[in-house]
Amino acid sequence: MIKFALALTLCLAGASLSLAQHNPQWWGNRNTIVHLFEWKWADIAEECEEFLAPRGFAGVQVSPVNENIISAGRPWWERYQPISYKLTTRSGNEEEFADMVRRCNDVGIRIYVDVLLNHMSGDFDGVAVGTGGTEAEPSKKSFPGVPYSAQDFHPSCEITDWNDRFQVQECELVGLKDLNQHSDYVRSKLIEFLDHLIELGVAGFRVDAAKHMASEDLEYIYGSLSNLNIEHGFPHNARAFIFQEVIDHGHETVSREEYNGLGAVTEFRFSEEIGNAFRGNNALKWLQSWGAGWGFLSSDQALTFVDNHDNQRDHGAVLNYKSPKQYKMATAFHLAYPYGISRVMSSFAFDDHDTPPPQDAQENIISPEFGEDGGCLNGWICEHRWRQIYAMVGFKNAVRDTELSEWWDNGDSQISFCRGNKGFLAVNNNLYDLSQELNTCLPAGEYCDVISGSLVDGACTGKSVKVNERGYGYIHIGSDDFDGVLALHVDAKV
């Protein structure tokens, strides 16, 4: 009986811990993460204070923080080839990182770090030098900056069969030296690294290549981490928010269900299917059952996105900034529909898969510059600064905890729906106009369409819609309109 009680206690403790790791630790009603891909720490700190906090963003996913190999031409993916756990990259040093985390936390913006627990750098001829000056010999699995030696890695092998669990989890992903997370020593170094970031005030981690590590090893590592730092405004006993990169198209040997009990999981099918729909390959009417009805993870377990730094560079259905009208429409639907833990992308311009972030002649990352409209210049795209996207972050905040209701469609790709009595979205992805009196569910009054304009000094700079006592308003979205979407909410009443 005593043994049973102890087992039950341990089981309940483990369940409680995993549930805590699904909590993003957001402030107030904020509920959208932005990935400021390859931004410098000092620039992120300023962006938190000057732009993200005033517009209601909840958190920032930052690029890997630990020292990486230096690759010719400085492609973005060199950040995913670690050489030590020293906090020195082209984004800045540890002091600058710590300052950024503190300043962002002070204005209610949480920081989530993209962490590399699966591997170290791949083969490099001779001695490699990292961004912090550390030397290593990756071909010999020698990383004295940690230190790691060959005994800390799985034996080298190539992944040739993605249906072979052993290969997926113990061979080398694209030649990257595969750490043995079952080793007590390796576990201790990974825990030490993550705990240091927690001490500095981060709120959680995006775990790169999670499916390439056994879930039981990750469970041990996550469960061994310190609680979040209360000096940065976290409650006592709060746990790091975990979201794990697991690519699962529904027929994988290693499935997302092995990881969703440990934290959230990146729902790649969301990205692919929303791209299919807004590219016109699927009628939008089918989105009424979006989410779990499409075979996706449950809402509280799914990290959702239109595109990410990897798949935006691939060919296929995934949308990116290069299809701006469809991208804005898909993002508006993403942030309006009550499903998932939302993340939006903030990119830099690229011509090919390896394009580095904007840099000067000395290969230093340059800071974004801003135009009169607040958008980014000099090679940065900054989708999060597009009015049509940051306005939907405000919409998502305004309608938080409300249900979807009053779905309407034309039997094809014109749709609308309400979020309680607080918000309304309409989308036209047909080649003819949407002109219809529709139920907005909003209290009577005049509302500013936050897609086409903003509410400034009580006046709307774009379209406005008058809602009658029954909650109905006349909605017009022309087939050739710049954005193809209209959004109203209670905080944008004229």
Short mmCIF file of C-alpha atoms in Angstrom, two decimals:
data_model
loop_
_atom_site.label_atom_id
_atom_site.label_comp_id
_atom_site.label_asym_id
_atom_site.label_seq_id
_atom_site.Cartn_x
_atom_site.Cartn_y
_atom_site.Cartn_z
CA MET A 1 0.00 0.00 0.00
CA ILE A 2 2.85 2.38 0.84
CA LYS A 3 4.56 1.57 -2.46
CA PHE A 4 1.33 2.25 -4.34
CA ALA A 5 0.83 5.58 -2.58
CA LEU A 6 4.41 6.60 -3.37
CA ALA A 7 4.00 5.61 -7.02
CA LEU A 8 0.74 7.57 -7.23
CA THR A 9 2.37 10.63 -5.63
CA LEU A 10 5.26 10.52 -8.12
CA CYS A 11 2.83 10.08 -11.02
CA LEU A 12 0.74 13.07 -9.93
CA ALA A 13 3.87 15.17 -9.41
CA GLY A 14 5.04 14.32 -12.92
CA ALA A 15 1.64 15.19 -14.40
CA SER A 16 1.59 18.50 -12.55
CA LEU A 17 5.09 19.31 -13.82
CA SER A 18 4.20 18.59 -17.43
CA LEU A 19 1.06 20.72 -17.20
CA ALA A 20 3.14 23.59 -15.82
CA GLN A 21 5.46 23.31 -18.82
CA HIS A 22 2.48 24.14 -21.10
CA ASN A 23 2.05 27.57 -19.43
CA PRO A 24 3.71 30.42 -21.41
CA GLN A 25 3.67 32.72 -18.34
CA TRP A 26 2.08 35.60 -20.23
CA TRP A 27 1.12 38.93 -18.69
CA GLY A 28 -2.57 39.84 -18.51
CA ASN A 29 -4.56 39.13 -21.67
CA ARG A 30 -1.52 39.06 -23.96
CA ASN A 31 -1.25 35.88 -26.00
CA THR A 32 0.98 36.12 -29.10
CA ILE A 33 4.69 35.31 -29.48
CA VAL A 34 6.85 36.88 -32.20
CA HIS A 35 10.03 35.25 -33.50
CA LEU A 36 12.56 38.06 -33.99
CA PHE A 37 14.79 35.89 -36.14
CA GLU A 38 18.49 36.79 -35.97
CA TRP A 39 17.91 40.12 -34.22
CA LYS A 40 20.60 41.48 -31.91
CA TRP A 41 19.89 41.51 -28.18
CA ALA A 42 20.13 45.29 -27.87
CA ASP A 43 17.66 45.74 -30.72
CA ILE A 44 15.22 43.27 -29.15
CA ALA A 45 15.38 45.15 -25.84
CA GLU A 46 14.46 48.38 -27.59
CA GLU A 47 11.75 46.67 -29.65
CA CYS A 48 10.17 45.28 -26.47
CA GLU A 49 10.00 48.74 -24.94
CA GLU A 50 9.10 50.83 -27.97
CA PHE A 51 6.89 48.57 -30.09
CA LEU A 52 5.96 45.13 -28.75
CA ALA A 53 4.70 46.09 -25.29
CA PRO A 54 2.57 49.04 -26.46
CA ARG A 55 0.92 46.80 -29.08
CA GLY A 56 0.19 43.93 -26.73
CA PHE A 57 2.62 41.23 -27.81
CA ALA A 58 3.22 38.57 -25.16
CA GLY A 59 6.69 37.24 -25.85
CA VAL A 60 9.69 36.92 -28.14
CA GLN A 61 11.35 33.79 -29.43
CA VAL A 62 15.03 34.59 -29.90
CA SER A 63 17.67 32.84 -31.99
CA PRO A 64 20.11 30.43 -30.29
CA VAL A 65 22.12 32.24 -27.62
CA ASN A 66 25.17 30.02 -27.29
CA GLU A 67 28.43 30.19 -29.19
CA ASN A 68 28.33 28.71 -32.69
CA ILE A 69 30.75 27.83 -35.43
CA ILE A 70 31.70 30.53 -37.96
CA SER A 71 30.72 29.43 -41.49
CA ALA A 72 31.81 31.06 -44.75
CA GLY A 73 29.33 33.74 -45.82
CA ARG A 74 27.67 33.61 -42.39
CA PRO A 75 24.47 31.71 -43.33
CA TRP A 76 21.64 31.85 -40.79
CA TRP A 77 22.03 28.14 -40.03
CA GLU A 78 25.46 28.59 -38.49
CA ARG A 79 23.53 29.54 -35.32
CA TYR A 80 22.32 25.92 -35.21
CA GLN A 81 25.87 24.53 -35.09
CA PRO A 82 26.91 25.04 -31.44
CA ILE A 83 30.49 24.88 -30.32
CA SER A 84 30.10 25.72 -26.60
CA TYR A 85 27.52 27.02 -24.12
CA LYS A 86 29.23 30.39 -23.83
CA LEU A 87 26.62 33.10 -24.41
CA THR A 88 28.38 34.89 -27.25
CA THR A 89 26.92 35.07 -30.77
CA ARG A 90 26.52 37.66 -33.49
CA SER A 91 23.44 38.84 -31.57
CA GLY A 92 25.61 39.90 -28.63
CA ASN A 93 27.32 38.71 -25.44
CA GLU A 94 25.96 37.50 -22.10
CA GLU A 95 25.79 40.97 -20.58
CA GLU A 96 23.75 42.25 -23.53
CA PHE A 97 21.51 39.19 -23.43
CA ALA A 98 20.86 39.57 -19.70
CA ASP A 99 20.07 43.26 -20.16
CA MET A 100 17.61 42.45 -22.93
CA VAL A 101 15.81 39.80 -20.88
CA ARG A 102 15.48 42.14 -17.91
CA ARG A 103 14.20 45.06 -19.98
CA CYS A 104 11.69 42.91 -21.86
CA ASN A 105 10.39 41.32 -18.65
CA ASP A 106 10.03 44.78 -17.12
CA VAL A 107 7.48 45.69 -19.81
CA GLY A 108 5.70 42.33 -19.74
CA ILE A 109 7.37 40.68 -22.73
CA ARG A 110 8.56 37.13 -22.03
CA ILE A 111 11.67 35.67 -23.66
CA TYR A 112 11.81 32.14 -25.09
CA VAL A 113 15.18 30.83 -26.24
CA ASP A 114 15.70 28.50 -29.19
CA VAL A 115 17.92 25.83 -27.60
CA LEU A 116 20.05 23.12 -29.19
CA LEU A 117 20.12 20.02 -26.99
CA ASN A 118 20.37 17.39 -29.72
CA HIS A 119 23.77 18.06 -31.18
CA MET A 120 26.95 20.07 -31.54
CA SER A 121 28.47 21.37 -34.76
CA GLY A 122 28.97 19.12 -37.78
CA ASP A 123 32.22 18.25 -39.53
CA PHE A 124 34.70 21.06 -40.04
CA ASP A 125 38.13 20.68 -41.56
CA GLY A 126 40.75 21.11 -38.87
CA VAL A 127 40.27 23.44 -35.92
CA ALA A 128 37.06 25.48 -35.86
CA VAL A 129 36.80 28.80 -34.05
CA GLY A 130 33.48 29.93 -32.60
CA THR A 131 31.81 33.33 -32.28
CA GLY A 132 33.24 33.65 -28.78
CA GLY A 133 36.79 32.62 -29.74
CA THR A 134 36.48 29.01 -28.51
CA GLU A 135 38.32 26.38 -30.52
CA ALA A 136 37.02 22.89 -31.29
CA GLU A 137 37.60 19.95 -33.61
CA PRO A 138 34.10 18.85 -34.60
CA SER A 139 35.33 16.02 -36.85
CA LYS A 140 36.92 14.46 -33.75
CA LYS A 141 33.91 15.31 -31.55
CA SER A 142 36.19 17.45 -29.43
CA PHE A 143 34.53 20.50 -27.89
CA PRO A 144 36.80 21.65 -25.04
CA GLY A 145 34.66 24.73 -24.39
CA VAL A 146 32.01 22.54 -22.72
CA PRO A 147 33.95 20.18 -22.48
CA TYR A 148 32.66 17.29 -24.61
CA SER A 149 34.72 14.47 -26.11
CA ALA A 150 33.83 11.51 -28.35
CA GLN A 151 32.48 9.48 -25.42
CA ASP A 152 29.66 12.02 -24.97
CA PHE A 153 28.19 11.39 -28.43
CA HIS A 154 26.40 8.57 -30.18
CA PRO A 155 28.55 6.64 -32.67
CA SER A 156 28.51 8.38 -36.05
CA CYS A 157 25.93 7.15 -38.55
CA GLU A 158 23.76 8.69 -41.25
CA ILE A 159 19.97 8.88 -41.28
CA THR A 160 18.95 6.98 -44.41
CA ASP A 161 15.62 5.55 -43.20
CA TRP A 162 13.25 7.99 -41.50
CA ASN A 163 11.08 5.08 -40.43
CA ASP A 164 13.90 3.67 -38.31
CA ARG A 165 13.61 5.06 -34.75
CA PHE A 166 17.25 4.23 -33.96
CA GLN A 167 18.51 6.22 -36.95
CA VAL A 168 16.20 9.18 -36.28
CA GLN A 169 17.26 9.48 -32.64
CA GLU A 170 20.85 8.25 -32.53
CA CYS A 171 22.34 9.03 -35.95
CA GLU A 172 23.52 12.44 -37.10
CA LEU A 173 20.94 14.91 -38.40
CA VAL A 174 22.51 16.42 -41.55
CA GLY A 175 25.97 15.52 -40.20
CA LEU A 176 25.60 17.30 -36.83
CA LYS A 177 27.40 15.50 -34.01
CA ASP A 178 24.67 13.73 -32.04
CA LEU A 179 24.86 14.07 -28.27
CA ASN A 180 24.00 11.13 -26.02
CA GLN A 181 21.29 12.60 -23.75
CA HIS A 182 21.09 9.33 -21.83
CA SER A 183 24.54 10.07 -20.40
CA ASP A 184 24.46 11.55 -16.89
CA TYR A 185 27.33 13.86 -17.81
CA VAL A 186 25.67 15.17 -20.97
CA ARG A 187 22.42 15.66 -19.07
CA SER A 188 24.24 17.63 -16.39
CA LYS A 189 25.80 20.00 -18.97
CA LEU A 190 22.47 20.58 -20.72
CA ILE A 191 20.67 21.21 -17.43
CA GLU A 192 23.44 23.58 -16.34
CA PHE A 193 23.07 25.54 -19.60
CA LEU A 194 19.28 25.80 -19.36
CA ASP A 195 19.37 26.66 -15.66
CA HIS A 196 21.75 29.52 -16.38
CA LEU A 197 19.25 30.95 -18.86
CA ILE A 198 16.46 30.56 -16.29
CA GLU A 199 18.61 32.40 -13.77
CA LEU A 200 18.93 35.25 -16.30
CA GLY A 201 15.14 35.50 -16.47
CA VAL A 202 13.95 33.63 -19.57
CA ALA A 203 10.40 32.23 -19.53
CA GLY A 204 10.98 29.09 -21.56
CA PHE A 205 12.52 27.26 -24.48
CA ARG A 206 11.85 26.23 -28.04
CA VAL A 207 13.61 22.85 -28.23
CA ASP A 208 15.16 22.38 -31.64
CA ALA A 209 15.09 18.90 -33.22
CA ALA A 210 13.19 17.43 -30.25
CA LYS A 211 12.05 14.36 -32.20
CA HIS A 212 15.70 13.40 -32.63
CA MET A 213 15.97 12.89 -28.85
CA ALA A 214 14.21 10.20 -26.83
CA SER A 215 11.23 11.65 -24.97
CA GLU A 216 12.28 9.96 -21.72
CA ASP A 217 15.64 11.77 -21.85
CA LEU A 218 13.93 15.10 -22.40
CA GLU A 219 11.49 14.38 -19.61
CA TYR A 220 14.41 13.90 -17.23
CA ILE A 221 16.12 17.09 -18.39
CA TYR A 222 12.98 19.25 -18.19
CA GLY A 223 12.06 17.81 -14.80
CA SER A 224 15.50 18.64 -13.42
CA LEU A 225 15.36 22.34 -14.27
CA SER A 226 15.05 25.09 -11.70
CA ASN A 227 11.83 27.03 -11.29
CA LEU A 228 11.60 30.36 -13.10
CA ASN A 229 13.30 33.32 -11.47
CA ILE A 230 10.86 35.21 -9.25
CA GLU A 231 13.09 38.32 -9.49
CA HIS A 232 11.83 38.69 -13.07
CA GLY A 233 8.17 38.76 -12.11
CA PHE A 234 7.38 35.05 -12.30
CA PRO A 235 5.23 33.52 -9.55
CA HIS A 236 6.74 31.10 -7.06
CA ASN A 237 7.17 27.54 -8.37
CA ALA A 238 6.53 28.56 -12.00
CA ARG A 239 8.08 26.24 -14.58
CA ALA A 240 9.71 27.03 -17.91
CA PHE A 241 7.35 26.95 -20.87
CA ILE A 242 8.51 24.21 -23.25
CA PHE A 243 7.63 24.02 -26.94
CA GLN A 244 9.30 21.31 -28.96
CA GLU A 245 10.10 21.02 -32.65
CA VAL A 246 8.52 17.73 -33.73
CA ILE A 247 7.76 17.42 -37.43
CA ASP A 248 4.98 14.85 -37.69
CA HIS A 249 2.80 14.54 -40.79
CA GLY A 250 0.78 11.73 -39.25
CA HIS A 251 2.79 8.75 -40.39
CA GLU A 252 6.07 9.24 -38.57
CA THR A 253 7.88 6.54 -36.60
CA VAL A 254 8.57 9.13 -33.91
CA SER A 255 5.26 10.85 -33.22
CA ARG A 256 4.24 14.14 -31.64
CA GLU A 257 2.19 12.24 -29.06
CA GLU A 258 5.44 11.10 -27.44
CA TYR A 259 6.23 14.74 -26.59
CA ASN A 260 2.96 16.63 -26.08
CA GLY A 261 2.75 15.51 -22.45
CA LEU A 262 6.09 17.23 -21.77
CA GLY A 263 5.17 20.60 -23.23
CA ALA A 264 3.67 22.15 -26.35
CA VAL A 265 4.63 20.81 -29.79
CA THR A 266 5.10 22.71 -33.04
CA GLU A 267 2.06 21.88 -35.22
CA PHE A 268 3.60 21.83 -38.69
CA ARG A 269 0.41 20.57 -40.31
CA PHE A 270 -1.24 23.84 -39.26
CA SER A 271 1.35 25.74 -41.31
CA GLU A 272 0.98 23.52 -44.35
CA GLU A 273 -2.82 23.41 -44.37
CA ILE A 274 -3.35 27.12 -43.76
CA GLY A 275 -1.01 27.74 -46.68
CA ASN A 276 -3.01 25.35 -48.86
CA ALA A 277 -6.25 27.10 -47.97
CA PHE A 278 -5.15 30.67 -48.56
CA ARG A 279 -3.29 29.77 -51.74
CA GLY A 280 -6.70 28.69 -53.03
CA ASN A 281 -6.10 24.94 -52.96
CA ASN A 282 -8.85 24.43 -50.36
CA ALA A 283 -12.11 26.33 -49.95
CA LEU A 284 -12.11 28.46 -46.80
CA LYS A 285 -15.52 27.07 -45.84
CA TRP A 286 -13.74 23.93 -44.62
CA LEU A 287 -11.94 25.99 -41.96
CA GLN A 288 -15.03 26.01 -39.76
CA SER A 289 -13.72 22.86 -38.03
CA TRP A 290 -10.13 24.15 -37.96
CA GLY A 291 -7.82 22.73 -35.30
CA ALA A 292 -8.49 19.41 -33.64
CA GLY A 293 -11.20 18.77 -36.27
CA TRP A 294 -8.42 18.62 -38.85
CA GLY A 295 -6.46 16.07 -36.85
CA PHE A 296 -4.21 18.67 -35.21
CA LEU A 297 -3.09 18.52 -31.58
CA SER A 298 -5.43 19.88 -28.93
CA SER A 299 -5.37 23.66 -28.70
CA ASP A 300 -3.37 23.90 -25.46
CA GLN A 301 -0.67 21.57 -26.82
CA ALA A 302 -0.13 23.14 -30.25
CA LEU A 303 2.39 25.89 -31.04
CA THR A 304 0.89 27.34 -34.22
CA PHE A 305 2.39 29.44 -37.01
CA VAL A 306 1.83 30.36 -40.65
CA ASP A 307 5.54 29.94 -41.37
CA ASN A 308 8.78 29.56 -39.44
CA HIS A 309 12.43 30.26 -40.17
CA ASP A 310 12.87 26.80 -41.73
CA ASN A 311 9.79 26.12 -43.80
CA GLN A 312 9.47 29.67 -45.15
CA ARG A 313 12.57 28.79 -47.20
CA ASP A 314 11.08 25.62 -48.65
CA HIS A 315 9.02 25.34 -51.80
CA GLY A 316 5.43 24.16 -51.54
CA ALA A 317 2.23 25.29 -49.88
CA VAL A 318 3.74 27.22 -46.94
CA LEU A 319 3.11 30.97 -47.23
CA ASN A 320 5.73 33.61 -46.49
CA TYR A 321 6.18 37.36 -46.83
CA LYS A 322 6.67 37.02 -50.60
CA SER A 323 2.90 36.47 -51.02
CA PRO A 324 1.82 39.42 -48.87
CA LYS A 325 -1.94 39.49 -49.48
CA GLN A 326 -2.46 35.79 -48.82
CA TYR A 327 0.03 35.92 -45.94
CA LYS A 328 -1.86 38.73 -44.19
CA MET A 329 -5.18 36.94 -44.70
CA ALA A 330 -3.81 33.67 -43.31
CA THR A 331 -2.26 35.47 -40.34
CA ALA A 332 -5.52 37.31 -39.61
CA PHE A 333 -7.39 34.00 -39.58
CA HIS A 334 -4.65 32.42 -37.44
CA LEU A 335 -4.91 35.13 -34.80
CA ALA A 336 -8.71 35.36 -34.89
CA TYR A 337 -9.61 31.66 -34.74
CA PRO A 338 -9.56 30.19 -31.20
CA TYR A 339 -6.96 27.48 -31.68
CA GLY A 340 -3.37 27.02 -30.55
CA ILE A 341 -0.56 28.99 -28.94
CA SER A 342 0.15 31.58 -31.62
CA ARG A 343 3.54 32.66 -32.91
CA VAL A 344 4.13 35.12 -35.74
CA MET A 345 7.27 35.34 -37.83
CA SER A 346 9.56 38.33 -38.25
CA SER A 347 11.95 37.67 -41.11
CA PHE A 348 14.75 39.18 -43.11
CA ALA A 349 14.73 39.15 -46.91
CA PHE A 350 16.25 36.11 -48.58
CA ASP A 351 16.96 35.04 -52.15
CA ASP A 352 18.05 31.51 -51.41
CA HIS A 353 18.06 29.01 -48.55
CA ASP A 354 21.41 30.17 -47.12
CA THR A 355 20.99 33.95 -47.24
CA PRO A 356 22.51 35.48 -44.09
CA PRO A 357 20.79 38.16 -42.02
CA PRO A 358 21.52 41.76 -43.05
CA GLN A 359 25.19 42.41 -42.28
CA ASP A 360 27.93 44.93 -42.90
CA ALA A 361 31.25 44.48 -44.71
CA GLN A 362 32.77 43.00 -41.54
CA GLU A 363 29.92 40.46 -41.28
CA ASN A 364 28.36 42.10 -38.25
CA ILE A 365 24.56 41.88 -38.11
CA ILE A 366 23.13 45.36 -38.69
CA SER A 367 20.21 46.84 -36.77
CA PRO A 368 16.85 47.27 -38.52
CA GLU A 369 15.96 50.74 -39.73
CA PHE A 370 12.37 51.96 -39.83
CA GLY A 371 10.40 53.94 -42.39
CA GLU A 372 7.80 56.61 -41.74
CA ASP A 373 5.07 53.96 -41.55
CA GLY A 374 7.02 52.01 -38.91
CA GLY A 375 7.95 49.21 -41.31
CA CYS A 376 11.50 47.90 -41.57
CA LEU A 377 14.05 48.80 -44.20
CA ASN A 378 17.62 47.70 -45.03
CA GLY A 379 16.93 44.03 -45.62
CA TRP A 380 14.67 43.33 -42.63
CA ILE A 381 11.06 42.35 -43.41
CA CYS A 382 9.58 42.63 -39.89
CA GLU A 383 6.14 41.19 -40.62
CA HIS A 384 5.24 41.89 -36.99
CA ARG A 385 5.38 45.61 -37.83
CA TRP A 386 2.88 45.32 -40.66
CA ARG A 387 -0.31 47.03 -39.46
CA GLN A 388 -2.44 44.12 -40.65
CA ILE A 389 -0.50 41.77 -38.36
CA TYR A 390 0.11 43.79 -35.20
CA ALA A 391 -3.52 44.93 -35.32
CA MET A 392 -4.59 41.28 -35.18
CA VAL A 393 -2.40 40.80 -32.10
CA GLY A 394 -4.59 43.48 -30.50
CA PHE A 395 -7.71 41.71 -31.81
CA LYS A 396 -6.55 38.42 -30.26
CA ASN A 397 -6.03 40.17 -26.92
CA ALA A 398 -9.46 41.80 -27.08
CA VAL A 399 -11.30 38.52 -27.72
CA ARG A 400 -9.32 36.27 -25.39
CA ASP A 401 -11.41 33.57 -23.64
CA THR A 402 -14.38 34.01 -25.99
CA GLU A 403 -15.90 31.28 -28.14
CA LEU A 404 -16.29 31.18 -31.91
CA SER A 405 -19.89 31.71 -33.03
CA GLU A 406 -22.05 32.75 -35.98
CA TRP A 407 -19.90 31.11 -38.64
CA TRP A 408 -20.99 32.15 -42.12
CA ASP A 409 -19.66 31.15 -45.53
CA ASN A 410 -20.83 31.42 -49.12
CA GLY A 411 -20.18 27.75 -49.80
CA ASP A 412 -16.71 28.59 -51.07
CA SER A 413 -13.99 30.99 -49.87
CA GLN A 414 -15.86 33.89 -48.34
CA ILE A 415 -16.21 33.42 -44.59
CA SER A 416 -16.96 35.31 -41.41
CA PHE A 417 -17.34 34.53 -37.73
CA CYS A 418 -17.66 36.17 -34.32
CA ARG A 419 -15.62 35.81 -31.16
CA GLY A 420 -18.28 36.14 -28.48
CA ASN A 421 -19.60 39.70 -28.54
CA LYS A 422 -16.10 41.16 -28.70
CA GLY A 423 -14.77 40.57 -32.21
CA PHE A 424 -15.67 39.84 -35.82
CA LEU A 425 -13.61 38.68 -38.80
CA ALA A 426 -14.54 38.44 -42.49
CA VAL A 427 -12.34 37.08 -45.28
CA ASN A 428 -12.75 37.09 -49.07
CA ASN A 429 -10.52 34.69 -50.97
CA ASN A 430 -12.78 34.52 -54.04
CA LEU A 431 -12.32 36.36 -57.34
CA TYR A 432 -15.55 38.32 -56.80
CA ASP A 433 -16.66 40.80 -54.17
CA LEU A 434 -18.06 39.99 -50.74
CA SER A 435 -20.98 42.37 -50.18
CA GLN A 436 -23.26 41.10 -47.45
CA GLU A 437 -25.09 42.12 -44.30
CA LEU A 438 -23.59 39.85 -41.65
CA ASN A 439 -23.97 39.28 -37.94
CA THR A 440 -20.94 40.84 -36.24
CA CYS A 441 -22.25 39.96 -32.73
CA LEU A 442 -20.95 43.38 -31.57
CA PRO A 443 -22.90 45.95 -29.56
CA ALA A 444 -24.50 48.67 -31.68
CA GLY A 445 -22.14 51.38 -32.85
CA GLU A 446 -19.48 52.22 -35.41
CA TYR A 447 -16.26 50.18 -35.51
CA CYS A 448 -12.91 50.72 -37.17
CA ASP A 449 -11.64 47.95 -39.44
CA VAL A 450 -8.20 47.45 -37.89
CA ILE A 451 -6.89 45.80 -41.07
CA SER A 452 -7.36 48.79 -43.39
CA GLY A 453 -6.68 51.48 -40.80
CA SER A 454 -6.24 52.44 -37.18
CA LEU A 455 -8.26 54.23 -34.54
CA VAL A 456 -6.51 57.59 -34.06
CA ASP A 457 -7.95 60.25 -31.75
CA GLY A 458 -11.38 58.65 -31.98
CA ALA A 459 -11.42 58.54 -35.79
CA CYS A 460 -10.74 55.61 -38.12
CA THR A 461 -8.07 56.02 -40.80
CA GLY A 462 -9.47 53.10 -42.84
CA LYS A 463 -12.85 51.48 -43.40
CA SER A 464 -15.49 51.60 -40.70
CA VAL A 465 -18.62 49.50 -40.21
CA LYS A 466 -21.88 50.62 -38.58
CA VAL A 467 -23.46 47.87 -36.47
CA ASN A 468 -27.18 48.03 -35.78
CA GLU A 469 -29.11 47.04 -32.67
CA ARG A 470 -29.33 43.44 -33.89
CA GLY A 471 -25.54 43.24 -34.21
CA TYR A 472 -25.60 43.24 -38.01
CA GLY A 473 -23.40 45.38 -40.25
CA TYR A 474 -22.88 45.73 -44.00
CA ILE A 475 -19.57 44.11 -44.93
CA HIS A 476 -17.83 44.82 -48.22
CA ILE A 477 -14.48 43.28 -49.23
CA GLY A 478 -13.72 43.71 -52.90
CA SER A 479 -11.93 40.95 -54.78
CA ASP A 480 -9.20 43.45 -55.64
CA ASP A 481 -8.95 44.97 -52.14
CA PHE A 482 -5.40 45.32 -50.90
CA ASP A 483 -5.84 42.94 -47.95
CA GLY A 484 -8.87 40.67 -48.50
CA VAL A 485 -9.82 40.65 -44.83
CA LEU A 486 -11.76 42.86 -42.38
CA ALA A 487 -11.56 42.79 -38.58
CA LEU A 488 -13.61 44.60 -35.93
CA HIS A 489 -13.39 44.43 -32.15
CA VAL A 490 -14.68 46.21 -29.08
CA ASP A 491 -11.44 48.10 -28.44
CA ALA A 492 -11.71 49.73 -31.89
CA LYS A 493 -15.10 51.37 -31.48
CA VAL A 494 -15.22 54.82 -33.06
#
